[in-house]
Coordinates of C-alpha atoms in Angstrom, one line a residue:
X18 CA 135.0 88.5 120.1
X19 CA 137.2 90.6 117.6
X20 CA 136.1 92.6 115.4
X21 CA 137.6 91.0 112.4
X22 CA 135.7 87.8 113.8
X23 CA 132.6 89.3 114.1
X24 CA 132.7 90.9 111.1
X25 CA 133.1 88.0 109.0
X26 CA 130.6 85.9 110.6
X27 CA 128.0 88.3 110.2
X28 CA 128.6 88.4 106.5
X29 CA 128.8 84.6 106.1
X30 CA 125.6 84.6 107.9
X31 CA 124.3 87.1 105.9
X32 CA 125.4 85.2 102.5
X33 CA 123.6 82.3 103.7
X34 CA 120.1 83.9 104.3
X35 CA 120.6 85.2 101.3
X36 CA 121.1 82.2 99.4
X37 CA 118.4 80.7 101.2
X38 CA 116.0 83.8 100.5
X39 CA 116.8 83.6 97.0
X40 CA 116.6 79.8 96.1
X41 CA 113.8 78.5 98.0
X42 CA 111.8 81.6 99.8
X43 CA 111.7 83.5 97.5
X44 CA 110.2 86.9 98.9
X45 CA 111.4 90.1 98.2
X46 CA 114.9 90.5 98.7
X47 CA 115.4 92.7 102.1
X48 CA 111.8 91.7 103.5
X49 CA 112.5 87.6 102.9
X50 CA 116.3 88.8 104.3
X51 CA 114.9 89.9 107.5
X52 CA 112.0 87.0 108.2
X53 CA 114.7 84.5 107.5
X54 CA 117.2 86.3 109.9
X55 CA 114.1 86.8 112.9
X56 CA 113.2 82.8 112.1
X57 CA 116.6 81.8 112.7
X58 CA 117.2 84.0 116.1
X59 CA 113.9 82.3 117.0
X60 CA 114.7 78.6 116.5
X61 CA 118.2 79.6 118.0
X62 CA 116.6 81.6 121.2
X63 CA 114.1 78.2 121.8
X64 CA 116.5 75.5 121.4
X65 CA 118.9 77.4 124.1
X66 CA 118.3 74.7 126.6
X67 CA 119.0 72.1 123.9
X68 CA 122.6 73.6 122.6
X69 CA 123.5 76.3 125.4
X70 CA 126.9 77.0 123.4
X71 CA 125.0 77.8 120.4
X72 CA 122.7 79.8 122.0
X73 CA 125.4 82.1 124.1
X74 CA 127.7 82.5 121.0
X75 CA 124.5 83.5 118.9
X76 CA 123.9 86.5 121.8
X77 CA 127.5 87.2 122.5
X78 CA 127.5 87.7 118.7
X79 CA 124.8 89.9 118.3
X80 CA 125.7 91.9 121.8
X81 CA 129.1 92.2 120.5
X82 CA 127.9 94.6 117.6
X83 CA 126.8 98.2 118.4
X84 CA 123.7 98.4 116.2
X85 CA 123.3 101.9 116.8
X86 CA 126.7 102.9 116.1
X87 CA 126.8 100.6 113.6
X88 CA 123.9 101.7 111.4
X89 CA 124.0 106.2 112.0
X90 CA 127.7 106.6 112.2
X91 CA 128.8 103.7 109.6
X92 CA 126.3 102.6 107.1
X93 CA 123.6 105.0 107.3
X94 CA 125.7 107.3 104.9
X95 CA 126.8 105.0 102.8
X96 CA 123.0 103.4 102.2
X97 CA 121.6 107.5 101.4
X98 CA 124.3 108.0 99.3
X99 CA 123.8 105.1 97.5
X100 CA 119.7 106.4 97.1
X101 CA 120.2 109.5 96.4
X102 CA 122.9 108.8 93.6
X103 CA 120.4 107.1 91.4
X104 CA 117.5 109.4 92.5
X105 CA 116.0 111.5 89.7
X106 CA 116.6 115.0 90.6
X107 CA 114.2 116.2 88.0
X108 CA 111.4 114.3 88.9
X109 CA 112.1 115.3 92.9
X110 CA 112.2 119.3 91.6
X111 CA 108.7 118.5 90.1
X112 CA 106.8 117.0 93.8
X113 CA 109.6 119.6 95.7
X114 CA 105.9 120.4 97.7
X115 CA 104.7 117.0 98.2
X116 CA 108.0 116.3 99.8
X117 CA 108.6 119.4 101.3
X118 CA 105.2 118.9 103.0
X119 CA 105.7 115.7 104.2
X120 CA 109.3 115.4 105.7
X121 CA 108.3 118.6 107.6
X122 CA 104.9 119.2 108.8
X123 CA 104.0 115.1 108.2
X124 CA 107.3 114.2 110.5
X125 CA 106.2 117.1 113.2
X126 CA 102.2 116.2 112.9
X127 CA 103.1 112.6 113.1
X128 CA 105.5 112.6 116.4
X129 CA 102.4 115.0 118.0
X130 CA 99.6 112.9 117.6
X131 CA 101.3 109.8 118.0
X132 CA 102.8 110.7 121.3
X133 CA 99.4 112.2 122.9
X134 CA 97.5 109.2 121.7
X135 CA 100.1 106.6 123.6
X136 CA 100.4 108.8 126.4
X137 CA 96.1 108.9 127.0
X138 CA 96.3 105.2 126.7
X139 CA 99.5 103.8 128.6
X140 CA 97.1 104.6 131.9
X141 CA 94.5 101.8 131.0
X142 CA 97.6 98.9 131.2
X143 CA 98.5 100.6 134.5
X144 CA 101.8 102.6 133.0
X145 CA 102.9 106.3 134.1
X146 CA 104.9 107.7 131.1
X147 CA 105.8 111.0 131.2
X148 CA 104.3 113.1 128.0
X149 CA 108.0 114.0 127.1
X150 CA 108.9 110.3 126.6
X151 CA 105.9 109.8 124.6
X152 CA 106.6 112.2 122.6
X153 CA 110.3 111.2 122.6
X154 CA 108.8 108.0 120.9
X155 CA 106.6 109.8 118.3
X156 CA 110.1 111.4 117.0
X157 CA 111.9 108.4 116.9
X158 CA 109.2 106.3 115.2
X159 CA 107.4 108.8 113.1
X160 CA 110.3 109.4 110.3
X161 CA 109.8 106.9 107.6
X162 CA 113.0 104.5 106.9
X163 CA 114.5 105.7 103.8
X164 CA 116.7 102.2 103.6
X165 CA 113.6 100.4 103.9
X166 CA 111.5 102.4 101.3
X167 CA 113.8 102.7 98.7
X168 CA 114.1 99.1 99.0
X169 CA 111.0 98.1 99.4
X170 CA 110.2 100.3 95.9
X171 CA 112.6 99.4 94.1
X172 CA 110.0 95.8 93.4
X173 CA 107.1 97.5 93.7
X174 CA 104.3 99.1 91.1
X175 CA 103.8 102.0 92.6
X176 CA 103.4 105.0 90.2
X177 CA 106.8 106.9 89.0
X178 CA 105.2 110.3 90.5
X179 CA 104.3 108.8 94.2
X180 CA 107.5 106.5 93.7
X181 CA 109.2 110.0 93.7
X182 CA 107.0 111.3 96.8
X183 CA 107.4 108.8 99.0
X184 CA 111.4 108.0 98.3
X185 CA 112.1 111.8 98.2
X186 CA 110.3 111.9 102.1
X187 CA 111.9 109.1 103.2
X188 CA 115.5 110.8 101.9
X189 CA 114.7 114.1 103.9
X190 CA 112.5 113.4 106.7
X191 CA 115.4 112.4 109.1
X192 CA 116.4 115.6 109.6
X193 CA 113.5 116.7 111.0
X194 CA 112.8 113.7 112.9
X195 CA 116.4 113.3 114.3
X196 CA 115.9 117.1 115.0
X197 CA 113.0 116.6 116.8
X198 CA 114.7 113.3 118.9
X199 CA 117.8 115.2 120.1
X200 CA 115.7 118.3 121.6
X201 CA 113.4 115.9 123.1
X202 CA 115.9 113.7 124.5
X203 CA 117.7 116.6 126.1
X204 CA 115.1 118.0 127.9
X205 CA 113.9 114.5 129.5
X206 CA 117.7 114.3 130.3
X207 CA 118.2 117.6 132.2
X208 CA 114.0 117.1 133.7
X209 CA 112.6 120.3 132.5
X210 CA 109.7 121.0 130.4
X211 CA 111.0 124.0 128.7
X212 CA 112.0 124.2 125.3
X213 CA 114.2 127.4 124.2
X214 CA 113.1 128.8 120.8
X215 CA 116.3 130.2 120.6
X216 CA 117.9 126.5 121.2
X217 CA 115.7 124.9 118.5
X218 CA 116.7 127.3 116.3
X219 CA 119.8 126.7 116.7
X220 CA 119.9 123.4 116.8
X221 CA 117.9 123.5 113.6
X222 CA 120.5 125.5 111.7
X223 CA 123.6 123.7 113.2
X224 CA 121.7 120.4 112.1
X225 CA 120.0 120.9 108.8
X226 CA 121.7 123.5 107.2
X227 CA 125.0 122.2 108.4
X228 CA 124.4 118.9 107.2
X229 CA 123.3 120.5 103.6
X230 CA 126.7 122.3 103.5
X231 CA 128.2 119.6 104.3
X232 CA 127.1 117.6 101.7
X233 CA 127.3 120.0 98.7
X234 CA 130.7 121.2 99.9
X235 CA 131.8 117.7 99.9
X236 CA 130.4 116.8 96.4
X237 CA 131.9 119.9 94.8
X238 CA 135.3 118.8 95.7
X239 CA 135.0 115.5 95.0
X240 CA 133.1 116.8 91.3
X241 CA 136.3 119.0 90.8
X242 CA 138.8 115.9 91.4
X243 CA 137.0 113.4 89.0
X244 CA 136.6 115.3 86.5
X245 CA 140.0 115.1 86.4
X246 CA 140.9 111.4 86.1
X247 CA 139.8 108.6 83.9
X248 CA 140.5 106.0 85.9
X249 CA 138.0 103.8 87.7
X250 CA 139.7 103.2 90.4
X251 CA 140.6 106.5 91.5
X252 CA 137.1 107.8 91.2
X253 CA 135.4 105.1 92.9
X254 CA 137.9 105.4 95.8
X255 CA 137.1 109.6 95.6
X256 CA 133.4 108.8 96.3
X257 CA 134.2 106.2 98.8
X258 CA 136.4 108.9 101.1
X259 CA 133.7 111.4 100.3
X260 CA 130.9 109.3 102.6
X261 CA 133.6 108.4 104.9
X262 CA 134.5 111.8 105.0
X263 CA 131.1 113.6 105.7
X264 CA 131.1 110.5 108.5
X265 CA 133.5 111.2 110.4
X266 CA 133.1 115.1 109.9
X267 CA 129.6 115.1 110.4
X268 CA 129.5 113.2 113.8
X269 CA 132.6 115.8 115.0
X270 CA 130.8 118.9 113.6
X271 CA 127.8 117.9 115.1
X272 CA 125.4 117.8 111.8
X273 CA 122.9 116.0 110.3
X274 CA 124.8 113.2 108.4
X275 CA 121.9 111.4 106.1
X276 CA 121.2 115.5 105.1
X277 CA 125.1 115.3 103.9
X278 CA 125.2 111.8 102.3
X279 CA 121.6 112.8 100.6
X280 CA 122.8 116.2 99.4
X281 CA 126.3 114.9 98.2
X282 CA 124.7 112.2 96.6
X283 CA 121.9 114.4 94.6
X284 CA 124.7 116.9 93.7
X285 CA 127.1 113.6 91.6
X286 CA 123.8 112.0 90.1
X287 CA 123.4 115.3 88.1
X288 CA 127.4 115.4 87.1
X289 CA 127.8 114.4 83.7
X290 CA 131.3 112.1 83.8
X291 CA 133.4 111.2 80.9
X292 CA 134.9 107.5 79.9
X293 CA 137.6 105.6 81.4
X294 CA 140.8 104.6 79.3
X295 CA 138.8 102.0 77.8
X296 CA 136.1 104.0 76.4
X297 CA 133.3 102.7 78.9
X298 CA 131.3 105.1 80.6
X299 CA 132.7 106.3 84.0
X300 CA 128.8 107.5 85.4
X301 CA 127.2 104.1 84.1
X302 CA 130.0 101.8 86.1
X303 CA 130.2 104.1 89.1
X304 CA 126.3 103.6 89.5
X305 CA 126.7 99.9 89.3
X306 CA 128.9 99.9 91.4
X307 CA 127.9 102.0 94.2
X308 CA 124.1 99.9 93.1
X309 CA 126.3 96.9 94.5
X310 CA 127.2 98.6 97.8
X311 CA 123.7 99.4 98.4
X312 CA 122.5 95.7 97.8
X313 CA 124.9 94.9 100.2
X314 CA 125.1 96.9 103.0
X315 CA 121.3 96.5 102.8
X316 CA 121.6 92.9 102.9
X317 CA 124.0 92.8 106.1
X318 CA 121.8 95.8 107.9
X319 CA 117.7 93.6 107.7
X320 CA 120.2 90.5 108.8
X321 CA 121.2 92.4 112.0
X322 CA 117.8 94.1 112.7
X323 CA 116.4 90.5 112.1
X324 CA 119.4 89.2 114.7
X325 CA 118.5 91.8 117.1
X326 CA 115.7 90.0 118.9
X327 CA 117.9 88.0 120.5
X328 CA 119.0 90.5 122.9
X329 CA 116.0 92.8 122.9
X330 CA 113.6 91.8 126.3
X331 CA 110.0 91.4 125.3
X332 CA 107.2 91.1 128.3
X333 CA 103.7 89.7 127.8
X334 CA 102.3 93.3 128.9
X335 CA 103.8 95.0 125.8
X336 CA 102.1 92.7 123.0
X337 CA 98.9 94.6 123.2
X338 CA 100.6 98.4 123.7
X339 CA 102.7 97.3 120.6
X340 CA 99.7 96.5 118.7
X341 CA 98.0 99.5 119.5
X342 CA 101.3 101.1 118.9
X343 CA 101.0 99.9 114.8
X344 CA 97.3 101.3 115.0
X345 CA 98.5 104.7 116.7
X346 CA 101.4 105.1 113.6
X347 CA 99.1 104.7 110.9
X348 CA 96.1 106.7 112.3
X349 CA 98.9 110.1 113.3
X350 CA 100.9 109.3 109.4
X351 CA 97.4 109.5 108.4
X352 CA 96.0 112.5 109.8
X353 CA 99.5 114.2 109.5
X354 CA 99.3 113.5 105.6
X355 CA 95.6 114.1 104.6
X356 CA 95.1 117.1 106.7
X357 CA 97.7 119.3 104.6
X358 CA 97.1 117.5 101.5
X359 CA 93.1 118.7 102.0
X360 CA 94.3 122.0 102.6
X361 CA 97.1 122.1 99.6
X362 CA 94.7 120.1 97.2
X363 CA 95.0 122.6 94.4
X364 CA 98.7 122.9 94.7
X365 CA 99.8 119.2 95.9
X366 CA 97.2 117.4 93.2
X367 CA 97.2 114.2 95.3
X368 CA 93.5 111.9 94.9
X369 CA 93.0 110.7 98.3
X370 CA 93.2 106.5 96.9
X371 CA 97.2 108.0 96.3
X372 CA 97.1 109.2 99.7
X373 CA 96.1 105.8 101.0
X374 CA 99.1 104.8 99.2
X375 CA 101.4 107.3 100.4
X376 CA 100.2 106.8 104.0
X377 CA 100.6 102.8 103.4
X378 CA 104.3 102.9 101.8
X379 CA 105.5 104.8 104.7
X380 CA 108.0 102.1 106.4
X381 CA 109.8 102.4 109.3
X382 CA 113.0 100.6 110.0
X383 CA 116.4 100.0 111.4
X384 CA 116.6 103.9 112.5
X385 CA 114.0 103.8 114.2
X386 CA 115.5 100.7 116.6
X387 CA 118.7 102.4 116.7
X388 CA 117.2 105.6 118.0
X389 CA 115.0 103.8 120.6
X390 CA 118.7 101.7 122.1
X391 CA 120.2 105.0 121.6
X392 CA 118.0 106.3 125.0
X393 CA 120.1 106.8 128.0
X394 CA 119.1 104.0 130.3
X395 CA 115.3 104.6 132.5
X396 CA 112.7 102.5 133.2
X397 CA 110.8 103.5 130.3
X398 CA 113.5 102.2 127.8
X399 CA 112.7 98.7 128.0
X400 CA 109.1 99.0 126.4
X401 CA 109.9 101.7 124.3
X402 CA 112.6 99.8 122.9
X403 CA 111.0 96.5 122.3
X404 CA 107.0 98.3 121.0
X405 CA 109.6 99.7 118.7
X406 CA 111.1 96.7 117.0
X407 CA 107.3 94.8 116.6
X408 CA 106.7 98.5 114.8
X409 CA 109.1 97.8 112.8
X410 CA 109.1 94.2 112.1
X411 CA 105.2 94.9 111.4
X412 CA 105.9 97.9 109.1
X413 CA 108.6 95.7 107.3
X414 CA 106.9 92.5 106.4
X415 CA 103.3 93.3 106.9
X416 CA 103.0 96.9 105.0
X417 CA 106.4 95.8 102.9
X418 CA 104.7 92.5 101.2
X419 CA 100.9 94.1 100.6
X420 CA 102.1 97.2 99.2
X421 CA 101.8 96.2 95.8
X422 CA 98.2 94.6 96.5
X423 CA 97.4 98.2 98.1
X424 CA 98.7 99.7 94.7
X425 CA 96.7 97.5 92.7
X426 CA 93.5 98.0 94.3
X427 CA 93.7 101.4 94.5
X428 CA 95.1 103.2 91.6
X429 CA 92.8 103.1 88.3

């Protein structure tokens, strides 16, 4: 299948569960999106013996697209630049601790206790993981999703300041987490324990700090060239080659890529713009706009998470580990949250009922799968790959649709 082909079937499919979501379903947009999606692989998967064709050209379809590729080298900027354009960079200056605290320490706290915990369990289903690959886990599934969070919030009645907490962690915590994933995955790849200092640090600097520089180097440019114009067009297709830019760039300089999108993104949604020829303002339609892109992009990205379970293997034995997979995230976002936050609790000023919320809003999502397929091939791969969809799909729908009920309940 051509790419051209499979591009446009996977946006008529996602216009249809769209339409579908939107006129009769009704749930909230990316959540309903992504049921709708999983429903249909379902009824597609089980009727296989029914209507063979349909059934091979649904997983020749979804095989066909590289979801990992996909989603961290093509849409992943676009979808944090997108956030981070409309993000208040006031309000994030005012929790900088709060989010400081949490996309570092939470996202290292988080992969610790959730890897240890798995690995002390796996031997009561009769499973031999190696600690590293636990903990290889913990770093891919501990980040929170920032696609899925700042989607998730944009319908929910979550307070402005913890809006601002948990969307500002969800914007920086891949850095850390994707830090954390890459030394990991290179020292189960060369089968040694030990972890350089001098490496980290490195790897640290090249990735975080790289990406930053990235990102604010790009946006400064771009600043400097549409301040220039007046026209529409030209500044749209500026920030456009920007993300595309920092892309490509990113991926051959070997830096973090959301940091880049992120920064650039922060950096033009403080830039005052001027009017376009007609006297409309240039900032207002570029936001719409690139508000559009978002809507979009995030539409076609829960339809192919959704479409995914089509070609992901799922075995009986992995039902319970998943489910005590779900209990193992919350309990190490817990511990990896409160614990600072009681230590902090002069300077971070967070109740513990908004802890429950922060703890409860932190989603994970399509990163996370792409990560996990993203393993080179071992016989752990296939469980760690599947416990991490149901993670997801759980975190998604389940934590996704009672947030707002957890919000109610718990702030006064």
């Amino acid at each position: 299948m051509d790419t051209f082909t499979t591009i446009a079937i996977l946006v008529t499919i996602s216009s249809f569960i769209s339409y579908i979501n939107h006129r009769y379903v009704k749930l909230p947009g990316t959540i309903g999106i992504m049921v709708i999606a999983i429903v249909l692989s379902i009824v597609i998967l089980v009727s296989g013996k029914l209507f063979p064709e349909a059934s091979h050209f649904f997983k020749e379809l979804t095989s066909s697209v590289d979801f990992t590729r996909t989603l961290l080298d093509v849409m992943l900027a676009f979808l944090l630049f997108a956030s981070a354009l409309h993000f208040d960079v006031e309000k994030l200056k005012a929790q900088k601790l709060p989010v400081l605290m949490l996309s570092t320490v939470g996202v290292i706290g988080s992969t610790t206790i959730f890897g240890f915990l798995f690995y002390w369990t796996l031997p009561f289903f009769g499973i031999d993981v190696p600690l590293l690959y636990c903990l290889l886990f913990g770093a891919l599934i501990s980040p929170t999703d920032p696609v899925a969070v700042l989607s998730v919030l944009k319908k929910s009645r979550i307070p402005a300041s913890l809006e601002t907490i948990i969307g500002g962690e969800s914007l920086f915590n891949d850095g850390v987490g994707i830090l954390l994933f890459v030394t990991l995955r290179e020292v189960t790849d060369t089968s040694t324990a030990a972890i350089t200092l001098s490496g980290t640090a490195i790897l640290f600097v090249q990735e975080v700090f790289g990406g930053l520089l990235l990102g604010l180097g790009s946006a400064m440019l771009c600043i400097f060239m549409i301040k220039k114009v007046t026209e529409l067009q030209t500044v749209l297709m500026l920030t456009i080659s920007m993300v595309m830019g920092i892309s490509v760039l990113g991926g051959l300089l070997h830096v973090s890529i959301p940091l880049a999108a992120v920064a650039a993104g922060l950096m033009l949604s403080n830039v005052k713009l001027g009017q376009t020829e007609d006297s409309r303002s240039l900032k207002e339609i570029l936001d719409k706009i690139w508000g559009l892109i978002d809507d979009l992009l995030n539409t076609i990205l829960f339809v192919m998470i959704g479409l995914q379970i089509a070609i992901i293997h799922f075995y009986s034995a992995y039902w319970v580990i998943s489910l005590l997979a779900i209990l193992f995230v919350l309990i190490a976002r817990a511990i990896s949250i409160t614990a600072p936050a009681i230590l902090l609790s002069r300077r971070l000023a967070l109740p513990y009922n908004r802890i429950a919320i922060v703890i409860w809003a932190g989603l994970r999502g399509g990163i996370s799968v792409a990560l996990a397929l993203s393993l080179p091939f071992s016989e752990f791969k296939p469980m760690i790959v599947s416990v991490s969809y149901i993670i997801v799909v759980f975190s998604i729908i389940v934590q996704g649709l009672t947030l707002n009920k957890v919000v109610d309940k718990l702030v006064d």
